[in-house]
């Protein structure tokens, strides 16, 4: 971890870049066995924020000087949703041409991804979840294919997006060998950014409601958190110039989980900007942090934590992945 920290600081110093994340809808047509917003979760109260609500969050991101926005939602497979997303990106880009725009809404066809890019989106986050095709199929229904997700990542790269991917660590059935292959997959495919999280159970999912999984998960929490810190440290040493985010799920395992990542391998933080009234409905896993906070509180808290950790908030900066810049010059 010390070598990862030195490697990171030689590229980025103490700086940490911001991506304000707006989780604008929990509607999802997919049915991933681990995810709290899966389509079969009947306990979920569905929402989609209005265009004006989203833009007012974007206004906040601009005034807070976060430098970039992430639009995240479930995967909604309808033409009307595509139009909605396109309009949202267009309006954001027109109003704030300098703001970085990241999309994290699942898999789309190449033509639509191209249109989103033309509308102003410049980054895309799509976790592969695991590089092991067999494990992927155990975690998803048959109609969800690892090959489709990979093809989408390749399309994004060909369209010149800055592409971020990632996995969950601590998935039931995941081995150390899988993690080794995940690292190899990341390096071989030249991704620009990474969001690696920890698997956390959700009570209304097929995997997370299994008492044996819950017991196993509780007994292995600490081990998985350490595994994440080590995994990201190796990733940083392998790819010194990529962007690595400290993901929210780290704080489920340790109150300073995200800061521990930022004090070793990470250089990106994603404060939640979703309006407070929607936060409880965007529950990917149980015990998600920042549920009762407002976007203003998340701002104050993030800045205070970074300063306390001796890190420097890089407000007002895009934070483009140097790996991406180098690849394209
Ligand atoms: N629908 C979009 C993004 C929303 S889900 C997509 O498909 O990319 C964002 C991420 O949350 C997923 O990629 C997954 O890695 C993570 N996630 C889902 N359920 C989780 C759980 N139970 N524990 C931890 N992370 C989870």
XYZ file of N, CA and C in Angstrom, residues 3-116:
342
model
N 3.785 1.584 -1.454
C 4.281 1.788 -2.819
C 3.180 2.364 -3.716
N 1.948 1.922 -3.495
C 0.811 2.451 -4.282
C 0.649 3.941 -4.002
N 0.779 4.303 -2.729
C 0.637 5.710 -2.336
C 1.726 6.561 -3.014
N 2.972 6.052 -2.947
C 4.081 6.784 -3.589
C 3.847 6.925 -5.085
N 3.379 5.832 -5.711
C 3.129 5.845 -7.160
C 2.057 6.883 -7.476
N 0.964 6.843 -6.705
C -0.133 7.785 -6.952
C 0.346 9.216 -6.767
N 1.073 9.470 -5.677
C 1.492 10.844 -5.398
C 2.487 11.357 -6.433
N 3.248 10.447 -7.037
C 4.193 10.903 -8.066
C 3.444 11.393 -9.307
N 2.214 10.929 -9.502
C 1.426 11.375 -10.660
C 0.462 12.505 -10.272
N -0.235 12.340 -9.154
C -1.338 13.246 -8.809
C -1.070 14.120 -7.580
N 0.037 13.934 -6.906
C 0.256 14.645 -5.650
C -0.801 14.243 -4.638
N -1.270 15.229 -3.865
C -2.265 14.931 -2.823
C -3.683 15.225 -3.318
N -3.788 15.547 -4.604
C -5.081 16.008 -5.121
C -6.119 14.896 -5.253
N -7.368 15.282 -4.983
C -8.503 14.376 -5.175
C -9.546 15.120 -6.006
N -9.988 14.498 -7.106
C -10.970 15.130 -7.991
C -12.379 14.654 -7.660
N -13.346 15.523 -8.002
C -14.739 15.270 -7.625
C -15.609 14.900 -8.823
N -16.526 13.965 -8.589
C -17.610 13.711 -9.543
C -18.898 13.723 -8.723
N -19.741 14.736 -8.932
C -21.014 14.782 -8.208
C -21.969 13.786 -8.848
N -22.440 12.821 -8.060
C -23.284 11.769 -8.661
C -24.777 12.005 -8.390
N -25.546 11.986 -9.489
C -27.009 12.123 -9.393
C -27.612 10.766 -9.763
N -28.198 10.096 -8.772
C -28.830 8.785 -9.018
C -30.278 9.092 -9.375
N -30.537 9.311 -10.664
C -31.794 9.969 -11.056
C -32.977 9.019 -11.256
N -32.744 7.713 -11.302
C -33.878 6.775 -11.340
C -33.450 5.400 -10.850
N -34.364 4.761 -10.088
C -34.071 3.389 -9.621
C -34.827 2.362 -10.462
N -35.470 2.818 -11.548
C -36.182 1.860 -12.404
C -35.125 1.049 -13.156
N -35.312 -0.274 -13.194
C -34.328 -1.101 -13.875
C -35.031 -2.303 -14.481
N -34.722 -2.570 -15.741
C -35.341 -3.711 -16.414
C -34.493 -4.962 -16.280
N -33.344 -4.831 -15.629
C -32.497 -6.006 -15.387
C -32.829 -6.617 -14.027
N -32.323 -7.830 -13.848
C -32.701 -8.560 -12.643
C -31.490 -9.221 -11.976
N -30.406 -8.461 -11.857
C -29.162 -8.996 -11.278
C -29.455 -9.576 -9.883
N -28.919 -10.757 -9.603
C -29.291 -11.472 -8.370
C -28.787 -10.815 -7.086
N -27.874 -9.834 -7.222
C -27.274 -9.213 -6.035
C -27.785 -7.787 -5.785
N -28.474 -7.192 -6.759
C -28.695 -5.747 -6.720
C -30.069 -5.355 -6.186
N -30.097 -4.380 -5.297
C -31.326 -3.947 -4.633
C -32.329 -3.251 -5.538
N -31.892 -2.722 -6.691
C -32.870 -2.064 -7.574
C -33.275 -2.974 -8.750
N -33.055 -4.277 -8.606
C -33.443 -5.249 -9.650
C -34.950 -5.176 -9.904
N -35.346 -5.570 -11.113
C -36.757 -5.389 -11.501
C -37.722 -6.202 -10.629
N -37.302 -7.354 -10.127
C -38.214 -8.180 -9.323
C -38.326 -7.752 -7.863
N -37.622 -6.714 -7.471
C -37.750 -6.256 -6.080
C -39.044 -5.447 -5.932
N -40.088 -6.112 -5.468
C -41.405 -5.469 -5.404
C -41.505 -4.490 -4.229
N -40.531 -4.555 -3.317
C -40.537 -3.633 -2.166
C -40.047 -2.239 -2.571
N -39.431 -2.175 -3.730
C -38.807 -0.922 -4.171
C -39.882 0.060 -4.621
N -39.757 1.325 -4.186
C -40.680 2.360 -4.653
C -40.008 3.077 -5.827
N -40.541 2.865 -7.031
C -39.862 3.380 -8.230
C -39.940 4.902 -8.335
N -38.881 5.493 -8.842
C -38.901 6.948 -9.093
C -38.042 7.281 -10.307
N -38.394 8.362 -10.948
C -37.481 8.961 -11.922
C -37.567 10.465 -11.706
N -36.430 11.107 -11.545
C -36.436 12.553 -11.289
C -36.848 13.289 -12.554
N -37.489 14.449 -12.368
C -37.882 15.242 -13.538
C -36.638 15.924 -14.103
N -36.801 16.376 -15.325
C -35.738 17.102 -15.992
C -35.285 18.310 -15.140
N -36.264 19.037 -14.611
C -35.931 20.239 -13.821
C -35.209 19.872 -12.526
N -35.656 18.777 -11.906
C -34.989 18.339 -10.667
C -33.526 17.984 -10.943
N -33.324 17.293 -12.066
C -31.946 16.902 -12.404
C -31.105 18.148 -12.661
N -31.691 19.077 -13.422
C -30.897 20.271 -13.747
C -30.598 21.123 -12.515
N -31.503 21.085 -11.551
C -31.188 21.873 -10.344
C -30.037 21.217 -9.570
N -29.930 19.888 -9.634
C -28.761 19.213 -9.037
C -27.487 19.561 -9.813
N -27.624 19.664 -11.134
C -26.460 20.040 -11.950
C -26.021 21.466 -11.577
N -27.001 22.343 -11.339
C -26.677 23.716 -10.905
C -25.834 23.671 -9.626
N -26.248 22.785 -8.715
C -25.496 22.664 -7.460
C -24.060 22.204 -7.731
N -23.934 21.214 -8.599
C -22.601 20.668 -8.919
C -21.712 21.777 -9.493
N -22.326 22.611 -10.325
C -21.570 23.726 -10.906
C -21.170 24.721 -9.807
N -22.131 25.063 -8.946
C -21.811 26.067 -7.926
C -20.837 25.521 -6.875
N -20.900 24.214 -6.620
C -19.967 23.608 -5.663
C -18.585 23.420 -6.291
N -18.505 23.653 -7.607
C -17.220 23.565 -8.310
C -16.671 22.139 -8.386
N -17.573 21.170 -8.482
C -17.146 19.769 -8.513
C -16.396 19.403 -9.804
N -16.651 20.161 -10.880
C -15.897 19.902 -12.130
C -16.523 18.860 -13.043
N -17.288 17.920 -12.461
C -17.938 16.951 -13.342
C -19.139 16.299 -12.654
N -20.032 15.794 -13.508
C -21.262 15.167 -13.023
C -21.319 13.725 -13.513
N -21.911 12.847 -12.691
C -22.204 11.473 -13.129
C -23.714 11.291 -13.082
N -24.300 10.926 -14.214
C -25.717 10.576 -14.242
C -25.812 9.065 -14.128
N -26.397 8.585 -13.022
C -26.520 7.129 -12.843
C -27.975 6.713 -12.653
N -28.316 5.541 -13.185
C -29.676 5.002 -13.006
C -29.643 3.499 -13.232
N -30.822 2.874 -13.063
C -30.971 1.489 -13.491
C -30.925 1.450 -15.013
N -31.022 0.237 -15.543
C -30.960 0.113 -17.011
C -32.388 0.077 -17.550
N -32.769 1.151 -18.254
C -34.146 1.271 -18.735
C -34.137 1.128 -20.246
N -34.827 0.076 -20.721
C -34.714 -0.244 -22.149
C -35.914 0.307 -22.908
N -36.027 1.612 -23.029
C -37.127 2.156 -23.830
C -36.631 3.364 -24.609
N -37.289 3.617 -25.720
C -36.891 4.753 -26.560
C -37.151 6.058 -25.816
N -38.252 6.113 -25.041
C -38.564 7.368 -24.342
C -37.469 7.681 -23.305
N -36.906 6.624 -22.687
C -35.823 6.876 -21.724
C -34.575 7.405 -22.444
N -34.305 6.830 -23.609
C -33.137 7.292 -24.370
C -33.294 8.779 -24.698
N -34.504 9.169 -25.119
C -34.751 10.588 -25.445
C -34.536 11.459 -24.212
N -35.046 10.956 -23.088
C -34.934 11.701 -21.830
C -33.460 11.914 -21.452
N -32.691 10.845 -21.578
C -31.267 10.926 -21.207
C -30.513 11.862 -22.151
N -30.847 11.757 -23.418
C -30.187 12.601 -24.424
C -30.484 14.078 -24.149
N -31.750 14.373 -23.864
C -32.139 15.760 -23.579
C -31.425 16.261 -22.326
N -31.325 15.394 -21.319
C -30.661 15.789 -20.071
C -29.195 16.141 -20.336
N -28.538 15.302 -21.133
C -27.120 15.556 -21.433
C -26.986 16.837 -22.259
N -27.860 16.995 -23.248
C -27.802 18.199 -24.095
C -27.982 19.466 -23.263
N -29.000 19.467 -22.405
C -29.275 20.679 -21.604
C -28.100 20.970 -20.678
N -27.543 19.910 -20.074
C -26.418 20.104 -19.150
C -25.227 20.693 -19.905
N -24.951 20.118 -21.068
C -23.786 20.562 -21.837
C -23.969 21.993 -22.354
N -25.207 22.318 -22.747
C -25.473 23.676 -23.244
C -25.266 24.691 -22.109
N -25.791 24.345 -20.934
C -25.720 25.291 -19.803
C -24.310 25.384 -19.228
N -23.622 24.234 -19.139
C -22.285 24.214 -18.528
C -21.304 23.465 -19.441
N -20.872 24.113 -20.510
C -20.033 23.400 -21.502
C -18.726 22.865 -20.927
N -18.283 23.440 -19.807
C -16.987 22.986 -19.263
C -17.110 21.808 -18.291
N -18.342 21.479 -17.915
C -18.542 20.395 -16.942
C -18.304 19.032 -17.602
N -17.504 18.156 -16.951
C -17.349 16.785 -17.448
C -18.667 16.039 -17.248
N -19.073 15.251 -18.234
C -20.347 14.515 -18.108
C -20.099 13.010 -18.254
N -20.393 12.280 -17.188
C -20.235 10.817 -17.177
C -21.612 10.172 -17.139
N -21.769 9.102 -17.910
C -23.025 8.345 -17.882
C -22.756 6.987 -17.231
N -23.701 6.539 -16.404
C -23.609 5.222 -15.775
C -25.023 4.645 -15.717
N -25.543 4.286 -16.879
C -26.935 3.827 -16.983
C -27.038 2.456 -17.642
N -25.952 1.713 -17.662
C -25.998 0.362 -18.205
C -25.653 0.289 -19.679
N -26.060 -0.833 -20.294
C -25.659 -1.117 -21.689
C -26.610 -0.462 -22.686
N -26.028 0.140 -23.727
C -26.825 0.685 -24.836
C -26.187 0.272 -26.151
N -26.960 0.399 -27.233
C -26.418 0.104 -28.558
C -25.442 1.209 -28.970
N -24.606 0.859 -29.922
C -23.538 1.754 -30.341
C -24.049 3.100 -30.873
N -25.146 3.068 -31.651
C -25.660 4.321 -32.228
C -26.094 5.289 -31.138
N -26.757 4.747 -30.133
C -27.200 5.640 -29.061
C -25.995 6.196 -28.275
N -24.997 5.338 -28.048
C -23.803 5.810 -27.332
C -23.123 6.932 -28.120
N -23.169 6.801 -29.443
C -22.577 7.829 -30.296
C -23.365 9.142 -30.155
N -24.693 9.017 -30.140
C -25.522 10.229 -29.992
C -25.304 10.910 -28.642
N -25.142 10.086 -27.611
C -24.889 10.657 -26.273
C -23.571 11.436 -26.274
